[in-house]
Tab-separated table of C-alpha atoms and ligand atoms in Angstrom:
chain	number	residue	atom	x	y	z
A	38	MET	CA	-13.921	-25.862	-26.286
A	39	ALA	CA	-15.041	-27.279	-22.939
A	40	ASP	CA	-16.643	-25.293	-20.072
A	41	LYS	CA	-14.325	-22.089	-19.585
A	42	ILE	CA	-12.899	-21.870	-15.948
A	43	THR	CA	-10.163	-20.146	-14.437
A	44	ILE	CA	-7.341	-21.569	-12.350
A	45	ASN	CA	-8.602	-20.476	-8.943
A	46	GLN	CA	-11.818	-22.479	-9.788
A	47	SER	CA	-9.890	-25.870	-10.204
A	48	SER	CA	-11.032	-27.272	-6.973
A	49	ASP	CA	-14.565	-27.452	-8.209
A	50	PHE	CA	-13.649	-29.439	-11.399
A	51	VAL	CA	-11.466	-32.218	-10.569
A	52	GLY	CA	-11.905	-35.005	-12.946
A	53	GLN	CA	-13.511	-32.935	-15.483
A	54	THR	CA	-12.560	-31.683	-18.903
A	55	VAL	CA	-12.496	-27.786	-18.933
A	56	THR	CA	-10.628	-25.037	-20.964
A	57	ILE	CA	-8.691	-22.305	-19.394
A	58	GLY	CA	-7.534	-19.011	-21.092
A	59	ALA	CA	-3.778	-18.636	-20.034
A	60	TRP	CA	-0.453	-17.417	-20.724
A	61	ILE	CA	2.693	-19.510	-20.821
A	62	LEU	CA	4.980	-18.514	-17.939
A	63	ASN	CA	7.525	-21.307	-18.605
A	64	LYS	CA	7.956	-24.691	-20.244
A	65	ARG	CA	10.204	-27.742	-20.207
A	66	SER	CA	9.961	-30.701	-22.392
A	67	SER	CA	11.435	-34.249	-22.856
A	68	GLY	CA	11.134	-36.488	-25.895
A	69	LYS	CA	7.434	-37.391	-25.231
A	70	ILE	CA	6.135	-35.122	-22.594
A	71	ALA	CA	5.892	-31.374	-22.186
A	72	PHE	CA	5.291	-29.236	-18.952
A	73	LEU	CA	3.525	-25.930	-19.555
A	74	GLN	CA	3.583	-23.402	-16.473
A	75	LEU	CA	0.349	-21.532	-17.047
A	76	ARG	CA	-0.855	-18.349	-15.497
A	77	ASP	CA	-4.315	-16.809	-15.957
A	78	GLY	CA	-4.233	-13.955	-13.698
A	79	THR	CA	-6.237	-15.839	-10.978
A	80	GLY	CA	-3.319	-18.445	-10.187
A	81	PHE	CA	-0.649	-20.738	-11.621
A	82	MET	CA	-0.899	-24.432	-12.872
A	83	GLN	CA	1.173	-26.905	-14.523
A	84	ALA	CA	-0.437	-28.477	-17.522
A	85	VAL	CA	1.136	-31.875	-18.693
A	86	VAL	CA	1.181	-32.688	-22.555
A	87	VAL	CA	1.687	-36.148	-23.573
A	88	LYS	CA	2.608	-36.654	-27.191
A	89	GLU	CA	0.804	-40.124	-27.302
A	90	ASP	CA	-2.385	-38.751	-25.915
A	91	ILE	CA	-2.572	-35.355	-27.947
A	92	GLY	CA	-0.997	-36.530	-31.249
A	93	GLU	CA	2.163	-35.535	-32.926
A	94	GLU	CA	1.038	-32.209	-34.398
A	95	LEU	CA	-0.335	-30.608	-31.318
A	96	PHE	CA	2.538	-32.000	-29.255
A	97	LYS	CA	5.035	-30.125	-31.855
A	98	VAL	CA	2.848	-26.815	-31.120
A	99	ALA	CA	3.008	-27.459	-27.396
A	100	LYS	CA	6.873	-28.034	-27.452
A	101	GLY	CA	7.532	-25.022	-29.494
A	102	MET	CA	5.428	-22.577	-27.298
A	103	THR	CA	7.221	-19.349	-26.071
A	104	GLN	CA	7.040	-17.461	-23.225
A	105	GLU	CA	3.928	-15.431	-22.652
A	106	THR	CA	2.020	-16.860	-25.697
A	107	SER	CA	-1.480	-16.614	-24.973
A	108	LEU	CA	-3.777	-19.959	-25.529
A	109	TYR	CA	-6.815	-21.656	-24.672
A	110	ILE	CA	-5.895	-25.107	-23.176
A	111	THR	CA	-8.363	-27.944	-22.544
A	112	GLY	CA	-7.957	-30.931	-20.581
A	113	VAL	CA	-8.675	-32.855	-17.286
A	114	ILE	CA	-8.300	-31.330	-13.824
A	115	LYS	CA	-6.212	-33.485	-11.318
A	116	GLU	CA	-5.271	-32.971	-7.926
A	117	ASP	CA	-1.527	-32.457	-7.351
A	118	ASP	CA	-0.038	-32.285	-3.973
A	119	ARG	CA	3.265	-31.224	-5.185
A	120	SER	CA	2.164	-28.002	-6.577
A	121	ASP	CA	1.729	-24.966	-4.415
A	122	PHE	CA	-1.611	-24.424	-6.096
A	123	GLY	CA	-2.826	-28.103	-5.653
A	124	TYR	CA	-3.920	-28.961	-9.147
A	125	GLU	CA	-2.719	-29.823	-12.641
A	126	MET	CA	-4.155	-30.171	-15.972
A	127	GLU	CA	-3.710	-33.084	-18.330
A	128	VAL	CA	-4.074	-31.659	-21.630
A	129	THR	CA	-6.406	-32.920	-24.630
A	130	ASP	CA	-6.586	-30.054	-26.666
A	131	LEU	CA	-4.911	-26.592	-26.979
A	132	GLU	CA	-5.356	-23.594	-29.455
A	133	ILE	CA	-2.884	-20.560	-29.524
A	134	ILE	CA	-4.533	-17.195	-29.513
A	135	HIS	CA	-1.443	-14.977	-30.151
A	136	GLU	CA	2.275	-16.206	-30.036
A	137	ALA	CA	4.757	-14.000	-28.192
A	138	VAL	CA	8.160	-13.457	-29.740
A	139	ASP	CA	10.952	-12.560	-27.712
A	140	TYR	CA	9.338	-11.682	-24.502
A	141	PRO	CA	11.922	-9.169	-22.869
A	142	ILE	CA	11.551	-10.343	-19.191
A	143	THR	CA	12.864	-14.041	-19.117
A	144	PRO	CA	13.402	-16.260	-16.039
A	145	LYS	CA	17.068	-15.143	-15.533
A	146	ALA	CA	17.758	-12.298	-13.335
A	147	HIS	CA	17.312	-8.615	-14.696
A	148	GLY	CA	18.444	-5.222	-13.236
A	149	THR	CA	15.985	-2.968	-11.608
A	150	ASP	CA	16.099	-0.171	-14.133
A	151	PHE	CA	15.296	-2.888	-16.871
A	152	LEU	CA	12.377	-4.180	-14.837
A	153	MET	CA	11.101	-0.655	-14.078
A	154	ASP	CA	11.227	0.303	-17.783
A	155	HIS	CA	9.158	-2.866	-18.361
A	156	ARG	CA	6.872	-2.273	-15.540
A	157	HIS	CA	3.804	-2.957	-17.817
A	158	LEU	CA	5.289	-6.322	-18.386
A	159	TRP	CA	6.891	-7.099	-15.043
A	160	LEU	CA	3.418	-6.934	-13.366
A	161	ARG	CA	2.862	-10.274	-14.900
A	162	SER	CA	5.738	-12.029	-12.905
A	163	LYS	CA	4.754	-14.255	-9.921
A	164	ARG	CA	6.231	-11.935	-7.337
A	165	GLN	CA	4.569	-8.833	-8.744
A	166	HIS	CA	1.397	-10.524	-8.906
A	167	ALA	CA	1.693	-11.464	-5.306
A	168	VAL	CA	2.163	-8.176	-4.115
A	169	MET	CA	-0.730	-6.588	-6.292
A	170	LYS	CA	-2.924	-9.319	-4.566
A	171	ILE	CA	-1.974	-8.471	-0.990
A	172	ARG	CA	-2.323	-4.549	-1.909
A	173	ASN	CA	-5.855	-5.668	-3.080
A	174	GLU	CA	-6.655	-7.580	0.110
A	175	ILE	CA	-5.546	-4.532	2.235
A	176	ILE	CA	-7.851	-2.247	0.130
A	177	ARG	CA	-10.809	-4.650	0.573
A	178	ALA	CA	-9.919	-5.244	4.384
A	179	THR	CA	-9.887	-1.405	4.648
A	180	TYR	CA	-13.280	-0.879	3.434
A	181	GLU	CA	-14.795	-3.803	5.380
A	182	PHE	CA	-13.186	-2.626	8.762
A	183	PHE	CA	-14.437	0.996	8.342
A	184	ASN	CA	-17.807	0.187	7.108
A	185	ASN	CA	-18.022	-2.391	10.071
A	186	GLU	CA	-17.161	0.476	12.397
A	187	GLY	CA	-19.727	2.747	11.153
A	188	PHE	CA	-17.730	5.038	9.032
A	189	THR	CA	-19.032	6.832	6.047
A	190	LYS	CA	-16.833	7.047	2.786
A	191	ILE	CA	-16.410	10.588	1.738
A	192	ASP	CA	-14.192	11.627	-1.349
A	193	PRO	CA	-12.295	14.883	-1.033
A	194	PRO	CA	-11.236	16.684	-4.220
A	195	ILE	CA	-7.838	16.139	-5.943
A	196	LEU	CA	-7.727	19.604	-7.523
A	197	THR	CA	-7.431	21.858	-4.482
A	198	GLY	CA	-6.624	25.613	-3.790
A	199	SER	CA	-5.111	25.019	-0.223
A	200	ALA	CA	-2.179	22.928	1.395
A	201	PRO	CA	-2.544	20.885	4.251
A	202	GLU	CA	0.772	19.465	4.789
A	203	GLY	CA	3.276	22.536	4.206
A	204	THR	CA	3.719	24.515	0.955
A	205	SER	CA	7.161	23.154	-0.407
A	206	GLU	CA	6.016	19.658	-1.833
A	207	LEU	CA	2.998	20.840	-3.759
A	208	PHE	CA	2.443	19.912	-7.420
A	209	HIS	CA	1.357	23.300	-9.247
A	210	THR	CA	-1.153	23.174	-11.961
A	211	LYS	CA	-3.523	25.823	-13.698
A	212	TYR	CA	-7.182	25.749	-12.868
A	213	PHE	CA	-8.162	27.999	-15.890
A	214	ASP	CA	-7.012	31.392	-14.692
A	215	GLU	CA	-6.355	30.219	-11.027
A	216	ASP	CA	-3.425	28.404	-9.352
A	217	ALA	CA	-4.324	25.061	-8.143
A	218	PHE	CA	-2.412	22.168	-6.444
A	219	LEU	CA	-2.774	18.218	-6.783
A	220	SER	CA	-4.013	17.085	-3.317
A	221	GLN	CA	-1.151	16.215	-0.725
A	222	SER	CA	-3.972	15.176	1.919
A	223	GLY	CA	-7.608	15.038	1.855
A	224	GLN	CA	-7.518	15.853	5.869
A	225	LEU	CA	-8.735	19.315	5.690
A	226	TYR	CA	-12.015	18.206	3.731
A	227	MET	CA	-12.286	15.262	5.749
A	228	GLU	CA	-12.646	17.332	8.863
A	229	ALA	CA	-15.412	19.130	7.333
A	230	ALA	CA	-16.932	15.745	6.473
A	231	ALA	CA	-16.714	14.396	10.115
A	232	MET	CA	-18.685	17.494	11.020
A	233	ALA	CA	-21.440	16.145	8.784
A	234	HIS	CA	-21.085	12.434	9.329
A	235	GLY	CA	-19.345	11.923	12.561
A	236	LYS	CA	-16.876	9.201	11.261
A	237	VAL	CA	-15.627	9.244	7.778
A	238	PHE	CA	-12.786	7.873	5.570
A	239	SER	CA	-11.402	8.564	2.420
A	240	PHE	CA	-9.016	6.522	0.170
A	241	GLY	CA	-7.565	8.404	-2.840
A	242	PRO	CA	-4.396	9.413	-4.611
A	243	THR	CA	-1.976	11.727	-3.090
A	244	PHE	CA	0.779	13.708	-4.472
A	245	ARG	CA	4.049	15.149	-2.930
A	246	ALA	CA	6.835	16.838	-5.106
A	247	GLU	CA	9.234	15.422	-2.616
A	248	LYS	CA	12.905	15.126	-4.245
A	249	SER	CA	13.566	12.043	-1.918
A	250	LYS	CA	15.049	9.057	-3.529
A	251	THR	CA	14.526	6.470	-0.921
A	252	ARG	CA	12.985	3.125	-0.706
A	253	ARG	CA	9.965	4.696	1.047
A	254	HIS	CA	9.053	7.754	-1.108
A	255	LEU	CA	6.846	7.932	-3.958
A	256	ILE	CA	5.597	11.043	-5.787
A	257	GLU	CA	1.993	9.673	-6.049
A	258	PHE	CA	0.952	7.474	-3.496
A	259	TRP	CA	-2.525	6.138	-2.048
A	260	MET	CA	-3.568	7.376	1.403
A	261	ILE	CA	-6.658	6.164	3.835
A	262	GLU	CA	-7.618	9.074	5.847
A	263	PRO	CA	-10.072	8.270	8.580
A	264	GLU	CA	-11.553	11.313	10.483
A	265	MET	CA	-13.755	11.231	13.704
A	266	ALA	CA	-15.658	13.858	15.432
A	267	PHE	CA	-15.702	13.773	19.326
A	268	TYR	CA	-12.500	11.756	19.216
A	269	GLU	CA	-9.537	12.808	21.314
A	270	HIS	CA	-6.252	11.721	20.276
A	271	GLU	CA	-6.234	8.396	22.483
A	272	ASP	CA	-9.340	7.390	20.784
A	273	SER	CA	-7.720	7.773	17.481
A	274	LEU	CA	-4.816	5.587	18.607
A	275	LYS	CA	-7.237	2.835	19.444
A	276	VAL	CA	-8.731	3.152	15.834
A	277	GLN	CA	-5.282	2.940	14.271
A	278	GLU	CA	-4.062	-0.045	16.150
A	279	ASP	CA	-7.271	-2.001	15.551
A	280	TYR	CA	-7.330	-1.107	11.877
A	281	VAL	CA	-3.798	-1.951	11.509
A	282	SER	CA	-4.307	-5.287	13.256
A	283	TYR	CA	-7.467	-6.015	11.014
A	284	ILE	CA	-5.620	-5.575	7.761
A	285	VAL	CA	-2.581	-7.591	8.918
A	286	GLN	CA	-4.723	-10.565	10.058
A	287	SER	CA	-6.931	-10.388	7.022
A	288	VAL	CA	-3.724	-10.661	4.690
A	289	LEU	CA	-2.532	-13.650	6.749
A	290	LYS	CA	-5.951	-15.296	6.389
A	291	ASN	CA	-6.744	-14.589	2.611
A	292	CYS	CA	-3.300	-14.165	0.943
A	293	GLN	CA	-1.346	-17.318	2.349
A	294	LEU	CA	-0.059	-18.439	-0.946
A	295	ASP	CA	1.151	-14.638	-1.959
A	296	LEU	CA	3.061	-14.544	1.136
A	297	LYS	CA	4.496	-17.937	0.854
A	298	LEU	CA	5.590	-17.009	-2.695
A	299	LEU	CA	7.080	-13.942	-1.287
A	300	GLY	CA	9.014	-15.723	1.439
A	301	ARG	CA	7.457	-13.597	3.997
A	302	ASP	CA	8.181	-14.557	7.686
A	303	THR	CA	4.562	-14.806	8.663
A	304	GLU	CA	5.322	-15.545	12.501
A	305	LYS	CA	6.274	-11.778	12.814
A	306	LEU	CA	2.989	-10.750	11.233
A	307	GLU	CA	0.973	-13.104	13.406
A	308	LYS	CA	2.005	-11.035	16.442
A	309	VAL	CA	0.528	-8.078	15.195
A	310	LYS	CA	-2.460	-7.407	17.378
A	311	ALA	CA	-3.443	-4.471	19.292
A	312	PRO	CA	-2.646	-2.808	21.490
A	313	PHE	CA	0.538	-1.251	20.152
A	314	PRO	CA	3.286	0.137	22.254
A	315	ARG	CA	3.573	4.055	22.599
A	316	ILE	CA	6.652	5.945	23.295
A	317	THR	CA	7.018	9.842	23.509
A	318	TYR	CA	9.172	11.671	21.110
A	319	THR	CA	11.092	12.890	24.049
A	320	ASP	CA	11.883	9.472	25.266
A	321	ALA	CA	12.650	8.173	21.686
A	322	ILE	CA	15.246	11.168	21.647
A	323	LYS	CA	16.674	9.778	25.051
A	324	MET	CA	16.660	6.186	23.463
A	325	LEU	CA	18.620	7.275	20.466
A	326	LYS	CA	21.136	9.207	22.776
A	327	GLU	CA	21.615	5.998	24.762
A	328	MET	CA	22.316	4.180	21.535
A	329	ASN	CA	24.942	6.790	20.646
A	330	PHE	CA	23.044	8.848	17.979
A	331	ASP	CA	24.819	12.072	18.035
A	332	ASP	CA	23.202	13.388	14.829
A	333	ILE	CA	19.800	14.366	16.444
A	334	GLU	CA	18.752	16.787	19.072
A	335	TRP	CA	15.469	17.460	20.570
A	336	GLY	CA	13.385	19.226	17.910
A	337	ASP	CA	14.870	17.533	14.781
A	338	ASP	CA	12.601	15.310	13.038
A	339	PHE	CA	13.634	11.665	12.730
A	340	GLY	CA	15.337	10.275	9.628
A	341	ALA	CA	14.860	6.630	8.413
A	342	PRO	CA	17.839	5.138	10.612
A	343	HIS	CA	16.416	6.733	13.693
A	344	GLU	CA	13.012	5.237	12.966
A	345	THR	CA	14.523	1.925	12.321
A	346	ALA	CA	16.678	1.991	15.589
A	347	ILE	CA	13.504	2.881	17.818
A	348	ALA	CA	11.223	0.340	15.845
A	349	ASN	CA	13.958	-2.394	16.352
A	350	HIS	CA	13.155	-2.285	20.037
A	351	PHE	CA	9.677	-3.524	19.440
A	352	ASP	CA	8.048	-6.535	17.769
A	353	LEU	CA	4.821	-4.490	17.077
A	354	PRO	CA	4.399	-1.440	15.226
A	355	VAL	CA	5.286	1.422	17.661
A	356	PHE	CA	3.463	4.919	18.157
A	357	ILE	CA	5.818	7.797	18.603
A	358	VAL	CA	3.603	10.297	20.250
A	359	ASN	CA	3.696	14.272	20.962
A	360	TYR	CA	6.374	15.495	18.578
A	361	PRO	CA	7.657	19.211	19.028
A	362	THR	CA	5.185	21.650	17.687
A	363	GLN	CA	7.659	23.341	15.410
A	364	ILE	CA	8.213	20.056	13.145
A	365	LYS	CA	4.684	19.309	12.584
A	366	PRO	CA	1.885	21.095	10.312
A	367	PHE	CA	-0.245	24.164	11.648
A	368	TYR	CA	-3.340	22.209	12.540
A	369	MET	CA	-2.363	19.925	15.548
A	370	GLU	CA	-3.792	20.397	18.945
A	371	PRO	CA	-1.101	21.444	21.548
A	372	ASN	CA	-0.320	18.776	24.345
A	373	PRO	CA	-1.066	20.338	27.624
A	374	GLU	CA	1.169	17.607	29.141
A	375	GLU	CA	4.277	18.503	27.635
A	376	GLU	CA	5.080	22.196	26.729
A	377	GLY	CA	6.209	22.746	23.198
A	378	THR	CA	4.727	19.450	21.783
A	379	VAL	CA	1.452	18.434	20.094
A	380	LYS	CA	-1.349	15.548	20.375
A	381	CYS	CA	0.156	13.507	17.373
A	382	ALA	CA	1.627	10.209	16.506
A	383	ASP	CA	3.539	8.509	13.723
A	384	LEU	CA	3.007	4.736	13.540
A	385	ILE	CA	6.514	3.087	12.674
A	386	ALA	CA	6.269	-0.548	11.290
A	387	PRO	CA	8.712	-2.899	12.368
A	388	GLU	CA	11.485	-4.536	10.712
A	389	GLY	CA	12.718	-1.073	9.406
A	390	TYR	CA	9.773	-0.343	6.848
A	391	GLY	CA	9.442	3.148	8.388
A	392	GLU	CA	6.261	5.250	9.145
A	393	ILE	CA	3.145	3.978	7.883
A	394	ILE	CA	0.698	6.401	9.700
A	395	GLY	CA	0.780	10.053	10.613
A	396	GLY	CA	-2.212	11.463	12.721
A	397	SER	CA	-3.180	13.911	15.416
A	398	GLU	CA	-5.816	15.619	17.287
A	399	ARG	CA	-6.870	18.846	15.330
A	400	ILE	CA	-7.038	22.207	17.049
A	401	ASN	CA	-10.622	23.041	17.603
A	402	ASP	CA	-10.396	26.585	18.946
A	403	LEU	CA	-10.607	29.229	16.403
A	404	GLU	CA	-8.478	31.834	17.789
A	405	LEU	CA	-5.500	29.351	18.158
A	406	LEU	CA	-6.192	28.081	14.692
A	407	GLU	CA	-5.913	31.526	13.175
A	408	ALA	CA	-2.922	32.303	14.984
A	409	ARG	CA	-1.174	29.287	13.490
A	410	LEU	CA	-2.214	30.107	10.183
A	411	LYS	CA	-0.538	33.435	10.478
A	412	GLU	CA	2.701	31.671	11.888
A	413	HIS	CA	2.719	29.483	8.901
A	414	HIS	CA	2.501	32.482	6.503
A	415	LEU	CA	-0.787	30.733	5.252
A	416	ASP	CA	-3.482	32.946	3.419
A	417	PRO	CA	-6.856	33.087	5.862
A	418	ALA	CA	-8.996	33.449	2.928
A	419	ALA	CA	-7.829	30.177	1.299
A	420	TYR	CA	-8.539	28.336	4.531
A	421	SER	CA	-11.879	30.114	5.535
A	422	TYR	CA	-13.795	26.784	4.808
A	423	TYR	CA	-11.641	25.221	7.471
A	424	THR	CA	-11.639	27.983	10.134
A	425	ASP	CA	-15.548	27.920	9.602
A	426	LEU	CA	-15.742	24.552	11.082
A	427	ARG	CA	-14.411	26.241	14.326
A	428	LYS	CA	-17.211	28.789	14.192
A	429	TYR	CA	-20.250	26.592	14.380
A	430	GLY	CA	-20.284	23.822	16.875
A	431	SER	CA	-16.552	22.997	16.936
A	432	VAL	CA	-15.859	19.708	18.466
A	433	PRO	CA	-12.625	17.748	19.679
A	434	HIS	CA	-11.828	15.595	16.620
A	435	SER	CA	-8.965	13.440	15.382
A	436	GLY	CA	-7.815	11.620	12.241
A	437	PHE	CA	-4.909	9.957	10.607
A	438	GLY	CA	-3.568	9.008	7.205
A	439	LEU	CA	-2.141	5.585	6.464
A	440	GLY	CA	0.121	5.327	3.253
A	441	LEU	CA	-0.891	2.310	1.395
A	442	GLU	CA	2.239	1.416	-0.344
A	443	ARG	CA	4.516	1.575	2.527
A	444	THR	CA	2.001	-0.755	4.437
A	445	VAL	CA	1.966	-3.161	1.373
A	446	ALA	CA	5.793	-2.980	1.507
A	447	TRP	CA	5.980	-4.015	5.156
A	448	ILE	CA	3.197	-6.598	5.162
A	449	SER	CA	4.734	-8.267	1.930
A	450	GLY	CA	8.141	-8.004	3.211
A	451	VAL	CA	9.246	-6.175	-0.055
A	452	GLU	CA	12.049	-3.960	0.257
A	453	HIS	CA	11.108	-0.682	-1.917
A	454	VAL	CA	7.726	0.848	-2.492
A	455	ARG	CA	8.517	0.831	-6.205
A	456	GLU	CA	7.084	-2.764	-6.156
A	457	THR	CA	4.031	-1.879	-4.260
A	458	SER	CA	2.551	0.634	-6.665
A	459	PRO	CA	1.389	-0.905	-10.047
A	460	PHE	CA	2.896	1.986	-12.042
A	461	PRO	CA	4.949	3.880	-9.627
A	462	ARG	CA	5.909	7.653	-9.949
A	463	LEU	CA	9.258	8.050	-8.672
A	464	LEU	CA	11.974	10.916	-8.937
A	465	ASN	CA	12.854	10.781	-12.612
A	466	ARG	CA	10.345	8.125	-13.410
A	467	LEU	CA	7.198	9.098	-15.187
A	468	TYR	CA	6.963	6.302	-17.746
A	469	PRO	CA	5.343	3.729	-18.346
B	696	4AD	O1	2.365	12.063	7.927
B	696	4AD	P1	1.499	12.415	6.508
B	696	4AD	O2	2.316	13.448	5.639
B	696	4AD	O3	0.226	12.869	7.033
B	696	4AD	C1	-0.902	13.473	6.464
B	696	4AD	O4	-0.674	13.804	5.211
B	696	4AD	C2	-1.935	13.806	7.330
B	696	4AD	N1	-2.566	15.112	6.497
B	696	4AD	C3	-2.861	12.559	7.208
B	696	4AD	C4	-4.171	12.768	8.182
B	696	4AD	O5	-4.053	12.858	9.358
B	696	4AD	N2	-5.269	12.588	7.480
B	696	4AD	O6	1.366	11.245	5.552
B	696	4AD	C5	0.691	10.013	6.126
B	696	4AD	C6	1.298	8.831	5.514
B	696	4AD	C7	2.748	8.421	6.031
B	696	4AD	O7	2.802	8.025	7.266
B	696	4AD	C8	3.148	7.588	5.132
B	696	4AD	O8	2.671	6.249	5.347
B	696	4AD	C9	2.492	8.085	3.780
B	696	4AD	O9	1.431	8.741	4.099
B	696	4AD	N3	3.454	8.757	2.988
B	696	4AD	C10	4.271	8.550	1.725
B	696	4AD	N4	4.172	7.296	1.102
B	696	4AD	C11	4.828	7.146	0.147
B	696	4AD	N5	5.508	8.260	-0.412
B	696	4AD	C12	5.514	9.386	0.057
B	696	4AD	N6	6.221	10.353	-0.353
B	696	4AD	C13	4.859	9.547	1.435
B	696	4AD	N7	4.491	10.698	2.257
B	696	4AD	C14	3.525	10.271	3.130
């Protein structure tokens, strides 16, 4: 075996004989030459096997290679302009590690249910690989952005006793003899952390027992939740637009091949730079009325068609600010400029991908917060740690949560969030 490399290292080994551990993605052959499409997790490459060079016996092995068979393949790396990846291998030797028999996901088209049942294998396909690479880049850029901006990463608990986002969508579990819930947002803990560290962020799994079967809803998703002490709502909007611009520009820079493979219109993404437009909830309702939506009144929450209609007015993500108090959680700061509304915003992605961020300024007055807990029928004892934050040096503070899978869907141009989570938990789907 020659020096072992990975496909993405090919540029450093042009003209050299190397070995790559790979799987067979596809193959075609004529009488004397076989073309093997390889993948190794880091990239894709064509390997050319010439009968005359390799000998009859190995050529027969190459020609009989089945999809997803694993092998060590040795040969000389050549530049190849025709390939998206720029290189190919002229094979001098090969050794099968394991022969795959009847791999279920063939190059022909398969239905969604079939692919979802085989998610553990579907992840190997080029498209799914590209989506996961983009997801990874967004995570990488997230850490980079918040570290550069002086945030500290703090990890809130997953097993919790209280509910930040309303009690109807909670996953119950037992905590020995007590009732507990899986986290539906780390926000309340992040507020405590912000009082200790100033600017903090979390990144973790989030659970919502929502009986929604839409292209935007997962039961388990990952959320990035920054929280900033001494930040009023407008300061938080600035962080949000800078952060979203940063991740979009990072994906454009570092995932060119993945975006190309997905057929993403990158011109639209290139425009995504702060500042983003802002529109009030009240103006959004007026706009919808002008577009003849008669299924919505002031005080109702937006559905997906409303969000899409509003988003279609803008090239950039758009902030809808100052929603009615009655449709938002208990902790949001009242908006003194418009009675009955709170200082909050949802960020709606362009092109119909829906809400990717929800955020707000938090109530910092103890009395008001206690009154809101009461109105929402929440047990003050379960929230005493939260009200404590308003007893000892309370300050204005704001934060937000960005849903990773919806953001990946938008940036990748993938229709449904089931493709942006490696093992999506959906209504009626807990396997694989
Ligand atoms: O608007 P949400 O519910 O906000 C919160 O949970 C706040 N406590 C966050 C905070 O201020 N720290 O959710 C935030 C984001 C949404 O904009 C969306 O991107 C995503 O989380 N999200 C979902 N993603 C996939 N499936 C679901 N069921 C989602 N529910 C929310």
